[in-house]
Short mmCIF file of C-alpha atoms in Angstrom, two decimals:
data_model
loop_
_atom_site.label_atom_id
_atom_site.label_comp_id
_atom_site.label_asym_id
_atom_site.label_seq_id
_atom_site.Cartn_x
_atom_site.Cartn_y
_atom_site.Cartn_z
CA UNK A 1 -41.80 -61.53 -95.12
CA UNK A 2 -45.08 -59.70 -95.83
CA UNK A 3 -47.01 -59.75 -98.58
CA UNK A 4 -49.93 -57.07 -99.17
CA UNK A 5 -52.75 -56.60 -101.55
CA UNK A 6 -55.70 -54.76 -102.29
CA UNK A 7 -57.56 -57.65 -100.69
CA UNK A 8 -55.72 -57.90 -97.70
CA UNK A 9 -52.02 -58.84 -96.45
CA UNK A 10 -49.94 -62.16 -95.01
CA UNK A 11 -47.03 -61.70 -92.56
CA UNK A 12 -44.76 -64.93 -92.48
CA UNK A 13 -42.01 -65.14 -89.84
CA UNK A 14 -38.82 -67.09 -90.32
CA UNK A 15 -35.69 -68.36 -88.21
CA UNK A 16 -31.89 -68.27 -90.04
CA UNK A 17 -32.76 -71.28 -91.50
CA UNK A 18 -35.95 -70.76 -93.70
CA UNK A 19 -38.17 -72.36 -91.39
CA UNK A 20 -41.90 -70.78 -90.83
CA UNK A 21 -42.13 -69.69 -87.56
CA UNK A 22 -45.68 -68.15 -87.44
CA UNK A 23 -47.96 -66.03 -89.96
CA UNK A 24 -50.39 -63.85 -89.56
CA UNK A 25 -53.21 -63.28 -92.63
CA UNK A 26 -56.36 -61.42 -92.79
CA UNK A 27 -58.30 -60.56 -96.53
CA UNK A 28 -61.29 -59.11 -97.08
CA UNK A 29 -64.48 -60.14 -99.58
CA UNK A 30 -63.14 -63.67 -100.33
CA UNK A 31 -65.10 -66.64 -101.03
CA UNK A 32 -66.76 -68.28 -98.49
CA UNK A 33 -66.20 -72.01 -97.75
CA UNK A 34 -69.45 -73.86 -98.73
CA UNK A 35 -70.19 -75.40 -94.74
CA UNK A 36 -69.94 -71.80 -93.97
CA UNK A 37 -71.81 -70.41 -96.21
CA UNK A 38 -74.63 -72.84 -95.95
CA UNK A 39 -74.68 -72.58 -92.22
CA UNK A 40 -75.66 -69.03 -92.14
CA UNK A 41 -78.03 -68.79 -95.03
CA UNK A 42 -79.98 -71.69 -93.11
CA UNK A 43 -79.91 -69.91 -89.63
CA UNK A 44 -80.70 -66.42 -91.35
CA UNK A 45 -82.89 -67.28 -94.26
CA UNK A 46 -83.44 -64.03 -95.31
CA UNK A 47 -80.27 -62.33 -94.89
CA UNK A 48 -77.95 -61.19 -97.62
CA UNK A 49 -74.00 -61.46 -97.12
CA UNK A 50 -72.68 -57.75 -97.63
CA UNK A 51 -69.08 -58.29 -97.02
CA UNK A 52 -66.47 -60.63 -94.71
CA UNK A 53 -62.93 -60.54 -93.42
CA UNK A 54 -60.91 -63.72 -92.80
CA UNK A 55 -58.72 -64.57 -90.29
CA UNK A 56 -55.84 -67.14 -89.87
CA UNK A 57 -53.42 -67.36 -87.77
CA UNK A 58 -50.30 -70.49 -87.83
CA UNK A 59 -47.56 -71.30 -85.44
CA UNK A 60 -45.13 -73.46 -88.08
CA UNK A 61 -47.24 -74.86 -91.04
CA UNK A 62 -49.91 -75.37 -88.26
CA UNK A 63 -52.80 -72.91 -88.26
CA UNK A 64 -53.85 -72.15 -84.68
CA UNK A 65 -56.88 -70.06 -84.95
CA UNK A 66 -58.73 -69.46 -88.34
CA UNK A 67 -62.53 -67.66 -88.29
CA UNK A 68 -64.36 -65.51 -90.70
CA UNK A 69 -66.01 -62.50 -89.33
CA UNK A 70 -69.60 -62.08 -92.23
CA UNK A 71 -71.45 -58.79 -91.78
CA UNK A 72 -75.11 -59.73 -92.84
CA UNK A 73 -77.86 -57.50 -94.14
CA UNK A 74 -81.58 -57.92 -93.48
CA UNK A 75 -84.31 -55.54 -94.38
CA UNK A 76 -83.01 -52.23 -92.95
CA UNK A 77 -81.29 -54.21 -90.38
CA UNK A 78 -76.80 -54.83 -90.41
CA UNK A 79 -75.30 -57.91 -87.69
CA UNK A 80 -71.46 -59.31 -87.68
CA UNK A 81 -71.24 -63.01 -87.32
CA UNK A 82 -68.36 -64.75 -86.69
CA UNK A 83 -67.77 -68.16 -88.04
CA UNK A 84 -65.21 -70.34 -86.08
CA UNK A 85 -63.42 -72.55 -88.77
CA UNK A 86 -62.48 -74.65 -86.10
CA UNK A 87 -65.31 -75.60 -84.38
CA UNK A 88 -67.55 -74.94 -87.18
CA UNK A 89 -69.82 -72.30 -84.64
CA UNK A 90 -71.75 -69.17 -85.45
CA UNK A 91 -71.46 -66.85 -82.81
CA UNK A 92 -72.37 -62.88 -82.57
CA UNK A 93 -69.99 -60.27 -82.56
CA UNK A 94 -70.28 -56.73 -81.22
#
């Protein structure tokens, strides 16, 4: 089953009988969990969050890997973070 929107799309995978085998979901520009949020603005104070992409990714009703990849702007300056919902880490990307 897929589902798609302007935001972004979810791919659900099930067996003959209905069960969730796996999904796959990734939106753009949603709302940032608070921890998250919070976490960057205190390791770059004067950065402004331009945009973000999330990530999950389940195997059953279990999600396996969930992160949120926040491009940040400061000054004349761009940089991609990635925040690892599951370890609750900031780490660079690219």
């Amino acid at each position: 089953v897929s589902f798609k929107s302007t935001k972004g799309h979810l791919l659900a995978n099930f067996d003959g009988d209905g069960d969730l085998i796996s999904s796959f979901q990734k939106f753009k520009n949603v709302r940032l969990p608070e921890d998250a949020r919070m976490q960057i603005l205190q390791q770059y104070r004067d950065a402004v969050i331009t945009g973000n992409k999330h990530v999950a990714i389940s195997k059953g009703w279990d999600v396996q890997k969930e992160f949120y990849k926040v491009k940040l702007r400061d000054g004349d300056k761009t940089r991609t973070v990635k925040v690892n919902k599951d370890r609750g880490a900031i780490t660079y990307v690219g």
